[in-house]
CSV table of C-alpha atoms in Angstrom, one decimal:
chain,number,residue,atom,x,y,z
A,1,MET,CA,-69.2,-98.3,-64.4
A,2,LYS,CA,-68.6,-95.8,-67.0
A,3,SER,CA,-69.7,-93.1,-64.7
A,4,HIS,CA,-67.2,-94.2,-62.0
A,5,GLN,CA,-64.3,-94.3,-64.5
A,6,GLN,CA,-65.2,-90.8,-65.7
A,7,GLN,CA,-65.2,-89.5,-62.0
A,8,GLN,CA,-61.8,-91.1,-61.3
A,9,HIS,CA,-60.4,-89.7,-64.5
A,10,HIS,CA,-61.7,-86.3,-63.5
A,11,HIS,CA,-60.1,-86.5,-60.0
A,12,GLN,CA,-56.7,-87.5,-61.4
A,13,LYS,CA,-56.9,-84.6,-63.8
A,14,GLY,CA,-57.7,-82.2,-61.0
A,15,ALA,CA,-54.8,-83.5,-58.9
A,16,THR,CA,-52.4,-83.3,-61.8
A,17,SER,CA,-53.4,-79.7,-62.4
A,18,LEU,CA,-52.9,-78.7,-58.6
A,19,PHE,CA,-49.5,-80.4,-58.3
A,20,PRO,CA,-47.5,-77.7,-60.0
A,21,LYS,CA,-49.1,-75.0,-57.8
A,22,TRP,CA,-48.3,-76.8,-54.5
A,23,HIS,CA,-44.8,-77.5,-55.7
A,24,VAL,CA,-44.2,-73.8,-56.3
A,25,ILE,CA,-45.6,-72.9,-52.9
A,26,ASN,CA,-43.5,-75.5,-51.1
A,27,THR,CA,-40.4,-74.5,-52.9
A,28,PHE,CA,-40.9,-70.8,-52.0
A,29,SER,CA,-41.6,-71.8,-48.4
A,30,TYR,CA,-38.4,-73.8,-48.2
A,31,PHE,CA,-36.4,-71.0,-49.7
A,32,PHE,CA,-38.0,-68.4,-47.4
A,33,LEU,CA,-37.3,-70.6,-44.3
A,34,PHE,CA,-33.7,-71.0,-45.5
A,35,ALA,CA,-33.3,-67.3,-45.8
A,36,CYS,CA,-34.7,-66.7,-42.3
A,37,GLY,CA,-32.3,-69.2,-41.0
A,38,VAL,CA,-29.3,-67.6,-42.7
A,39,ALA,CA,-30.4,-64.1,-41.4
A,40,ALA,CA,-30.9,-65.5,-37.8
A,41,GLY,CA,-27.5,-67.2,-38.0
A,42,VAL,CA,-25.8,-64.0,-39.1
A,43,PHE,CA,-27.5,-62.0,-36.3
A,44,LEU,CA,-26.6,-64.6,-33.6
A,45,ASN,CA,-23.1,-64.8,-34.8
A,46,SER,CA,-22.7,-61.0,-34.5
A,47,TYR,CA,-24.5,-61.0,-31.2
A,48,LEU,CA,-22.3,-63.6,-29.7
A,49,LYS,CA,-19.2,-61.7,-30.9
A,50,ASN,CA,-20.5,-58.6,-29.1
A,51,VAL,CA,-21.1,-60.5,-25.9
A,52,SER,CA,-17.7,-62.0,-26.0
A,53,PHE,CA,-16.2,-58.5,-26.7
A,54,ASP,CA,-18.1,-57.1,-23.7
A,55,LEU,CA,-16.9,-59.8,-21.4
A,56,HIS,CA,-13.4,-59.4,-22.7
A,57,LEU,CA,-13.4,-55.7,-21.9
A,58,THR,CA,-14.9,-56.3,-18.5
A,59,LYS,CA,-12.4,-58.9,-17.6
A,60,PHE,CA,-9.2,-57.0,-18.6
A,61,SER,CA,-10.1,-53.4,-18.0
A,62,ILE,CA,-8.8,-51.6,-14.9
A,63,SER,CA,-11.1,-49.0,-13.4
A,64,PRO,CA,-9.5,-45.7,-12.2
A,65,SER,CA,-11.7,-45.7,-9.1
A,66,PRO,CA,-10.0,-46.6,-5.9
A,67,SER,CA,-12.8,-49.1,-5.0
A,68,PRO,CA,-13.3,-52.4,-7.0
A,69,PRO,CA,-16.4,-52.5,-9.3
A,70,THR,CA,-19.4,-54.5,-8.3
A,71,ALA,CA,-21.3,-57.0,-10.4
A,72,GLN,CA,-24.1,-55.5,-12.5
A,73,ASN,CA,-26.7,-56.8,-15.0
A,74,ASN,CA,-27.3,-54.5,-17.9
A,75,THR,CA,-30.3,-55.5,-20.0
A,76,THR,CA,-30.7,-54.2,-23.5
A,77,THR,CA,-33.8,-55.0,-25.5
A,78,THR,CA,-33.2,-55.6,-29.2
A,79,ALA,CA,-36.0,-56.2,-31.8
A,80,VAL,CA,-35.2,-59.0,-34.2
A,81,GLY,CA,-37.2,-59.4,-37.3
A,82,ASP,CA,-37.2,-62.8,-38.9
A,83,GLY,CA,-39.8,-62.1,-41.7
A,84,CYS,CA,-42.4,-64.3,-39.9
A,85,GLU,CA,-42.7,-62.5,-36.6
A,86,ASN,CA,-41.1,-60.0,-34.4
A,87,ARG,CA,-39.3,-61.4,-31.4
A,88,ARG,CA,-38.0,-59.4,-28.4
A,89,HIS,CA,-34.5,-60.3,-27.6
A,90,GLU,CA,-32.7,-59.3,-24.3
A,91,LYS,CA,-29.0,-58.5,-24.5
A,92,ILE,CA,-27.4,-59.3,-21.2
A,93,VAL,CA,-23.9,-57.9,-20.3
A,94,VAL,CA,-22.4,-59.3,-17.2
A,95,GLU,CA,-19.6,-57.3,-15.5
A,96,VAL,CA,-17.3,-59.5,-13.5
A,97,PRO,CA,-15.8,-57.9,-10.4
A,98,VAL,CA,-12.0,-57.7,-10.8
A,99,PRO,CA,-9.6,-56.9,-8.0
A,100,VAL,CA,-7.9,-53.5,-8.7
A,101,PRO,CA,-4.2,-53.4,-7.9
A,102,ALA,CA,-2.9,-50.4,-6.0
A,103,VAL,CA,-1.4,-48.1,-8.6
A,104,SER,CA,1.0,-45.4,-7.3
A,105,PRO,CA,1.0,-42.1,-9.1
A,106,PRO,CA,4.1,-41.5,-11.2
A,107,ALA,CA,6.8,-39.5,-9.4
A,108,PRO,CA,7.0,-35.9,-10.6
A,109,VAL,CA,9.9,-35.2,-12.8
A,110,PRO,CA,11.8,-32.1,-11.5
A,111,ALA,CA,12.6,-29.4,-14.0
A,112,GLY,CA,16.0,-29.2,-12.5
A,113,ARG,CA,17.9,-30.1,-9.4
A,114,VAL,CA,16.8,-28.0,-6.4
A,115,GLY,CA,19.8,-28.0,-4.1
A,116,LEU,CA,20.7,-25.8,-1.2
A,117,SER,CA,21.9,-23.0,-3.5
A,118,GLU,CA,18.5,-22.9,-5.2
A,119,TYR,CA,16.7,-23.0,-1.9
A,120,LEU,CA,18.7,-20.0,-0.6
A,121,LYS,CA,18.4,-18.0,-3.8
A,122,VAL,CA,17.5,-14.4,-3.1
A,123,PRO,CA,14.6,-12.9,-5.2
A,124,SER,CA,15.7,-10.2,-7.7
A,125,GLU,CA,13.2,-7.8,-6.2
A,126,ALA,CA,13.7,-6.5,-2.6
A,127,MET,CA,9.9,-5.8,-2.2
A,128,HIS,CA,7.9,-8.6,-0.4
A,129,ASP,CA,4.6,-9.0,1.5
A,130,MET,CA,5.9,-10.1,4.8
A,131,GLU,CA,4.6,-8.4,7.9
A,132,GLU,CA,7.1,-6.7,10.2
A,133,GLU,CA,7.1,-9.5,12.8
A,134,GLU,CA,7.4,-12.2,10.1
A,135,LEU,CA,10.3,-10.4,8.5
A,136,LEU,CA,12.2,-10.1,11.9
A,137,TRP,CA,11.5,-13.7,12.7
A,138,ARG,CA,12.8,-14.9,9.3
A,139,ALA,CA,15.8,-12.6,9.5
A,140,SER,CA,16.8,-13.7,13.0
A,141,MET,CA,17.3,-17.4,11.9
A,142,VAL,CA,20.9,-18.4,12.1
A,143,ALA,CA,22.8,-21.6,11.3
A,144,LYS,CA,24.6,-23.2,14.2
A,145,VAL,CA,27.1,-24.8,11.8
A,146,LYS,CA,29.5,-22.0,10.9
A,147,GLU,CA,31.1,-23.7,7.9
A,148,TYR,CA,29.2,-23.1,4.7
A,149,PRO,CA,28.6,-26.3,2.7
A,150,PHE,CA,28.9,-24.5,-0.6
A,151,PRO,CA,31.2,-21.9,-2.2
A,152,ARG,CA,30.3,-18.5,-0.9
A,153,VAL,CA,31.5,-15.0,-1.8
A,154,PRO,CA,30.9,-12.6,1.0
A,155,LYS,CA,29.0,-9.4,0.1
A,156,VAL,CA,28.7,-5.9,1.6
A,157,ALA,CA,25.1,-4.7,2.1
A,158,PHE,CA,24.6,-1.0,1.4
A,159,LEU,CA,21.6,0.2,3.3
A,160,PHE,CA,20.2,3.6,2.1
A,161,LEU,CA,17.8,5.5,4.4
A,162,THR,CA,16.2,8.1,2.1
A,163,LYS,CA,13.2,10.3,1.8
A,164,GLY,CA,12.7,9.6,-1.9
A,165,PRO,CA,15.0,9.3,-4.9
A,166,MET,CA,18.8,8.5,-4.9
A,167,LEU,CA,19.9,12.1,-5.6
A,168,LEU,CA,23.5,11.1,-6.3
A,169,ALA,CA,22.8,8.0,-8.3
A,170,PRO,CA,25.4,8.7,-11.1
A,171,MET,CA,28.1,8.9,-8.5
A,172,TRP,CA,27.2,5.5,-7.0
A,173,GLU,CA,26.9,4.0,-10.5
A,174,LEU,CA,30.6,4.8,-11.0
A,175,PHE,CA,31.4,3.3,-7.6
A,176,PHE,CA,29.6,0.0,-8.1
A,177,LYS,CA,30.6,-0.5,-11.8
A,178,GLY,CA,32.2,-3.8,-12.5
A,179,ASN,CA,31.7,-5.3,-9.1
A,180,GLN,CA,28.5,-7.2,-9.5
A,181,GLY,CA,28.2,-10.1,-7.0
A,182,LEU,CA,30.2,-8.4,-4.3
A,183,TYR,CA,27.5,-6.0,-3.0
A,184,SER,CA,23.7,-5.8,-2.2
A,185,ILE,CA,21.6,-2.6,-2.2
A,186,TYR,CA,18.5,-2.0,0.0
A,187,ILE,CA,16.6,1.3,0.1
A,188,HIS,CA,14.1,2.5,2.7
A,189,SER,CA,12.2,5.5,1.3
A,190,SER,CA,9.0,7.2,2.2
A,191,PRO,CA,6.0,4.8,1.5
A,192,SER,CA,4.4,7.6,-0.5
A,193,TYR,CA,7.4,7.9,-2.9
A,194,VAL,CA,6.9,6.4,-6.4
A,195,ALA,CA,10.1,5.9,-8.3
A,196,SER,CA,10.3,7.4,-11.8
A,197,PRO,CA,10.3,5.2,-14.8
A,198,ASP,CA,13.8,6.4,-15.7
A,199,GLU,CA,15.3,5.5,-12.3
A,200,SER,CA,18.8,4.1,-12.5
A,201,PRO,CA,18.8,0.3,-13.1
A,202,LEU,CA,21.2,0.0,-10.2
A,203,PHE,CA,18.5,1.0,-7.7
A,204,ARG,CA,15.4,-0.3,-9.5
A,205,GLY,CA,13.7,-3.0,-7.5
A,206,ARG,CA,15.8,-2.4,-4.4
A,207,ARG,CA,13.3,-0.7,-2.3
A,208,ILE,CA,12.0,-2.6,0.7
A,209,PRO,CA,8.5,-2.4,2.4
A,210,SER,CA,8.8,0.9,4.3
A,211,GLN,CA,7.0,3.0,6.8
A,212,VAL,CA,6.9,6.7,7.7
A,213,VAL,CA,10.1,8.1,9.2
A,214,THR,CA,10.2,11.3,11.2
A,215,TRP,CA,13.4,13.1,12.2
A,216,GLY,CA,14.1,12.7,15.9
A,217,LYS,CA,11.4,10.0,16.4
A,218,PHE,CA,12.0,6.4,17.2
A,219,ASN,CA,10.6,5.3,13.9
A,220,MET,CA,14.0,6.1,12.4
A,221,VAL,CA,15.5,3.3,14.5
A,222,GLU,CA,12.7,1.0,13.4
A,223,ALA,CA,13.6,1.8,9.7
A,224,GLU,CA,17.3,1.1,10.3
A,225,ARG,CA,16.4,-2.3,11.9
A,226,ARG,CA,14.0,-3.0,9.0
A,227,LEU,CA,16.9,-2.4,6.5
A,228,LEU,CA,19.1,-4.8,8.5
A,229,ALA,CA,16.4,-7.5,8.6
A,230,ASN,CA,15.9,-7.4,4.8
A,231,ALA,CA,19.6,-7.5,4.2
A,232,LEU,CA,20.0,-10.5,6.5
A,233,LEU,CA,17.7,-12.6,4.2
A,234,ASP,CA,20.7,-12.9,1.9
A,235,VAL,CA,23.2,-15.3,3.6
A,236,ALA,CA,26.0,-13.9,1.5
A,237,ASN,CA,25.7,-10.4,3.1
A,238,GLN,CA,28.5,-10.2,5.8
A,239,ARG,CA,28.9,-6.5,6.4
A,240,PHE,CA,26.2,-3.9,6.7
A,241,VAL,CA,26.7,-0.1,6.3
A,242,LEU,CA,24.0,2.5,6.8
A,243,LEU,CA,24.1,5.5,4.4
A,244,SER,CA,21.7,8.3,3.2
A,245,GLU,CA,21.0,9.8,-0.2
A,246,ALA,CA,23.4,12.6,0.6
A,247,CYS,CA,26.4,10.3,1.2
A,248,ILE,CA,29.2,9.7,-1.3
A,249,PRO,CA,32.0,7.1,-1.3
A,250,LEU,CA,35.6,8.5,-0.7
A,251,PHE,CA,37.4,5.4,-2.2
A,252,ASN,CA,36.8,3.0,-5.0
A,253,PHE,CA,34.8,-0.2,-4.5
A,254,SER,CA,37.7,-2.6,-4.1
A,255,THR,CA,39.3,-0.5,-1.3
A,256,VAL,CA,36.0,-0.2,0.6
A,257,TYR,CA,35.2,-3.9,0.1
A,258,ASP,CA,38.6,-5.1,1.4
A,259,TYR,CA,38.5,-2.7,4.3
A,260,LEU,CA,35.1,-3.9,5.5
A,261,ILE,CA,35.3,-7.7,4.8
A,262,ASN,CA,38.7,-8.0,6.4
A,263,SER,CA,37.9,-5.9,9.5
A,264,ASN,CA,37.7,-7.6,12.9
A,265,GLN,CA,35.7,-4.8,14.5
A,266,VAL,CA,32.4,-2.9,13.9
A,267,TYR,CA,32.1,0.8,13.4
A,268,VAL,CA,29.7,2.3,15.9
A,269,GLU,CA,30.6,5.6,17.6
A,270,ALA,CA,29.8,5.9,21.3
A,271,TYR,CA,30.9,8.6,23.7
A,272,ASP,CA,29.8,9.8,27.2
A,273,THR,CA,29.6,13.5,27.7
A,274,ALA,CA,27.6,15.8,29.9
A,275,ASP,CA,25.6,17.0,26.9
A,276,ALA,CA,24.8,13.4,26.1
A,277,ARG,CA,23.6,12.6,29.6
A,278,THR,CA,21.0,15.4,29.5
A,279,ARG,CA,18.9,13.1,27.3
A,280,TYR,CA,18.9,10.2,29.8
A,281,HIS,CA,15.7,9.5,31.8
A,282,PRO,CA,15.3,7.3,34.9
A,283,ASP,CA,12.4,5.6,33.1
A,284,LEU,CA,15.0,3.6,31.2
A,285,MET,CA,16.0,1.7,34.3
A,286,PRO,CA,16.7,-1.0,35.3
A,287,GLU,CA,17.8,-2.2,31.8
A,288,ILE,CA,19.7,1.1,31.1
A,289,THR,CA,21.4,3.1,33.8
A,290,LEU,CA,23.0,6.5,33.5
A,291,PRO,CA,26.6,5.1,33.4
A,292,ASP,CA,25.5,2.9,30.5
A,293,TRP,CA,24.1,5.8,28.5
A,294,ARG,CA,25.9,6.7,25.3
A,295,LYS,CA,25.6,9.0,22.3
A,296,GLY,CA,27.1,8.6,18.8
A,297,SER,CA,26.7,9.0,15.1
A,298,GLN,CA,23.7,7.5,13.4
A,299,TRP,CA,25.7,6.1,10.5
A,300,PHE,CA,27.0,2.7,11.5
A,301,GLU,CA,28.8,-0.3,10.0
A,302,ILE,CA,28.4,-3.7,11.6
A,303,ASP,CA,29.0,-7.4,10.8
A,304,ARG,CA,26.4,-10.2,10.4
A,305,ASP,CA,26.7,-11.4,13.9
A,306,LEU,CA,25.7,-8.1,15.4
A,307,ALA,CA,23.1,-7.4,12.8
A,308,LEU,CA,21.4,-10.6,14.0
A,309,GLU,CA,21.6,-9.4,17.5
A,310,VAL,CA,20.0,-6.1,16.6
A,311,VAL,CA,17.0,-7.7,14.8
A,312,SER,CA,16.6,-10.2,17.7
A,313,ASP,CA,16.9,-7.7,20.5
A,314,ARG,CA,14.0,-8.1,22.9
A,315,ARG,CA,15.5,-6.2,25.9
A,316,TYR,CA,16.8,-2.8,24.9
A,317,PHE,CA,14.8,-2.1,21.7
A,318,PRO,CA,11.4,-2.4,23.5
A,319,LYS,CA,12.7,-0.2,26.3
A,320,PHE,CA,13.7,2.6,23.9
A,321,GLN,CA,10.5,2.0,21.9
A,322,GLY,CA,8.2,2.5,24.9
A,323,PHE,CA,10.2,5.4,26.3
A,324,CYS,CA,10.4,7.3,23.0
A,325,ARG,CA,6.9,6.7,21.7
A,326,ASN,CA,5.0,9.9,20.8
A,327,LYS,CA,8.0,12.2,21.7
A,328,PRO,CA,11.3,13.0,20.1
A,329,CYS,CA,14.2,11.4,21.9
A,330,TYR,CA,16.8,11.1,19.1
A,331,ALA,CA,17.1,7.4,19.6
A,332,ASP,CA,19.0,7.0,16.4
A,333,GLU,CA,22.0,8.6,18.2
A,334,HIS,CA,21.6,6.6,21.4
A,335,TYR,CA,20.1,3.1,20.9
A,336,LEU,CA,23.0,1.3,19.1
A,337,PRO,CA,25.8,3.2,21.0
A,338,THR,CA,24.2,2.3,24.4
A,339,TYR,CA,23.2,-1.2,23.5
A,340,PHE,CA,26.6,-2.1,22.1
A,341,VAL,CA,28.5,-0.6,25.1
A,342,ILE,CA,26.5,-2.8,27.4
A,343,GLU,CA,26.5,-6.0,25.4
A,344,HIS,CA,29.2,-5.9,22.7
A,345,LEU,CA,31.9,-3.4,23.8
A,346,GLY,CA,34.7,-5.7,22.8
A,347,LYS,CA,33.8,-5.5,19.1
A,348,MET,CA,33.5,-1.8,18.9
A,349,SER,CA,36.0,0.5,17.2
A,350,ASN,CA,34.2,3.5,18.8
A,351,ARG,CA,34.2,5.5,15.5
A,352,SER,CA,32.1,6.0,12.4
A,353,LEU,CA,33.2,5.4,8.9
A,354,THR,CA,31.1,8.3,7.6
A,355,TRP,CA,32.6,11.8,7.7
A,356,VAL,CA,30.2,14.6,8.8
A,357,ASP,CA,31.1,18.2,9.5
A,358,TRP,CA,29.5,19.6,12.7
A,359,SER,CA,31.8,22.5,13.0
A,360,ALA,CA,29.1,25.1,12.4
A,361,GLY,CA,27.1,24.0,15.3
A,362,GLY,CA,23.3,23.4,15.4
A,363,ILE,CA,21.2,20.3,15.0
A,364,HIS,CA,22.2,19.6,11.4
A,365,PRO,CA,25.6,19.2,9.8
A,366,ASN,CA,27.1,21.3,7.1
A,367,ARG,CA,25.9,20.7,3.5
A,368,TYR,CA,28.1,20.9,0.5
A,369,VAL,CA,27.2,22.5,-2.8
A,370,ARG,CA,29.0,22.7,-6.2
A,371,GLY,CA,31.5,25.4,-5.4
A,372,GLU,CA,32.9,23.6,-2.3
A,373,VAL,CA,33.8,20.4,-4.2
A,374,THR,CA,37.4,20.5,-5.2
A,375,GLU,CA,40.2,18.0,-5.6
A,376,GLU,CA,41.9,19.3,-2.5
A,377,PHE,CA,38.7,19.0,-0.5
A,378,LEU,CA,38.1,15.4,-1.5
A,379,GLU,CA,41.8,14.5,-0.8
A,380,LYS,CA,41.5,16.0,2.7
A,381,LEU,CA,38.4,13.9,3.4
A,382,ARG,CA,40.2,10.8,2.3
A,383,SER,CA,43.3,11.0,4.5
A,384,GLY,CA,43.7,14.4,6.1
A,385,SER,CA,41.7,13.7,9.3
A,386,GLY,CA,44.5,12.2,11.4
A,387,GLU,CA,45.1,8.7,12.4
A,388,CYS,CA,42.9,5.9,13.7
A,389,LEU,CA,43.2,2.2,14.4
A,390,TYR,CA,42.3,-0.5,11.9
A,391,ASN,CA,42.6,-4.1,13.2
A,392,GLY,CA,44.9,-2.8,16.0
A,393,LYS,CA,47.2,-0.9,13.6
A,394,LYS,CA,47.4,2.8,12.9
A,395,THR,CA,46.1,4.1,9.6
A,396,THR,CA,45.2,7.4,8.0
A,397,THR,CA,42.2,5.8,6.2
A,398,CYS,CA,39.6,6.5,8.8
A,399,PHE,CA,36.5,7.5,6.7
A,400,LEU,CA,35.2,5.6,3.7
A,401,PHE,CA,32.1,7.8,3.1
A,402,ALA,CA,31.1,11.4,3.6
A,403,ARG,CA,28.0,13.6,3.8
A,404,LYS,CA,26.1,15.9,3.3
A,405,PHE,CA,26.3,16.6,-0.4
A,406,LEU,CA,23.5,18.3,-2.4
A,407,THR,CA,22.6,17.5,-6.0
A,408,THR,CA,24.3,20.7,-7.1
A,409,SER,CA,27.6,19.2,-6.2
A,410,LEU,CA,27.1,16.1,-8.6
A,411,VAL,CA,28.7,17.6,-11.7
A,412,ARG,CA,32.0,18.3,-9.9
A,413,LEU,CA,31.9,15.0,-8.1
A,414,LEU,CA,31.6,13.1,-11.4
A,415,ARG,CA,34.5,15.2,-12.8
A,416,TYR,CA,36.9,14.5,-9.9
A,417,ALA,CA,35.9,11.0,-8.8
A,418,PRO,CA,37.8,9.0,-11.5
A,419,LYS,CA,41.0,10.9,-10.7
A,420,VAL,CA,40.8,11.4,-6.9
A,421,MET,CA,38.9,8.2,-5.9
A,422,HIS,CA,40.3,6.0,-8.6
A,423,PHE,CA,37.0,4.7,-9.8
A,424,ASN,CA,36.9,2.2,-12.6
A,425,PRO,CA,36.9,3.9,-16.0
């Protein structure tokens, strides 16, 4: 009995001594589990927010691709540690296909209004990269509506056929001074010529794409037509006058401008003489017969309508071109006079506006140097050559230009020009 009581007492004592230990362990376990639960809750809360954010972006975003997106399952493996074990958690992002509305690109905002005047604006440089046939095609375009839908100031195109530099540039600077917007300048020089850096600003950038020109050959007529074609690109050019580097003006700009713009005729010289007929050849038939054949000065002045006819000519120009190829035929003295007598006789004044002295005979005209330039000589050129008809009325102003003046004459020309020709000061 005593022994049993002692055993029971010992058991109670052992249980009492173990209770505090288990109590501590249990308390720690509860605390640990609580901590794990809090950590898991925080993680799940963050995870669910990410899933909601992903779904939100997928639902409301618009793809730039022209085709709608397709549904995809993206799986991301995330390791989650809970302190007791490592679990593998799969993050699933579901992309929901959303119809993509058609979005038109924004209309470009123009820098400025591009009206007809802007479309027709002429480049500041006369040089371009068009081939010959492209140039002639573009130049031959004509508006059927004669009335212009915008204010237009007609201009005179000065076409200079030169070997190289403009030898009398200071004289022409005086002539053009103060008349910007009323004239255009085009220069056909040798393709091998390179303008000097100190070239007059008046002529800088006014050279057109050129080819070799040989005296007496048909390529001189080709150069003249090339000048006309380039000048026709500017719709404001209404009169076209051919000159050389040895030409000078005999009157001031306003006189020349009014004379040309108000004229109802063109100035192409054409005459029929026995000497002229010696250059005719039957190979020019049937387009050109002997009674049609004419000779005249190379230096012409024509209006826009006839300039368009020249660059568009597919009948007489090819005939001359084929006949004159590889041999001198002096077509520059025959093509326009003959062509215009056949097709445009009613518009011809039958005279040139450029005075040339052939009194000495030979194949070249007289040339004037310093000592021959006087006030009296220039006055004679201006009005001492007799009478002619202008718009059906008699006048003594028959020549507006003269040649052939050498560079040695320039000093005296500049001295007398303001007084005799009334150039702007």
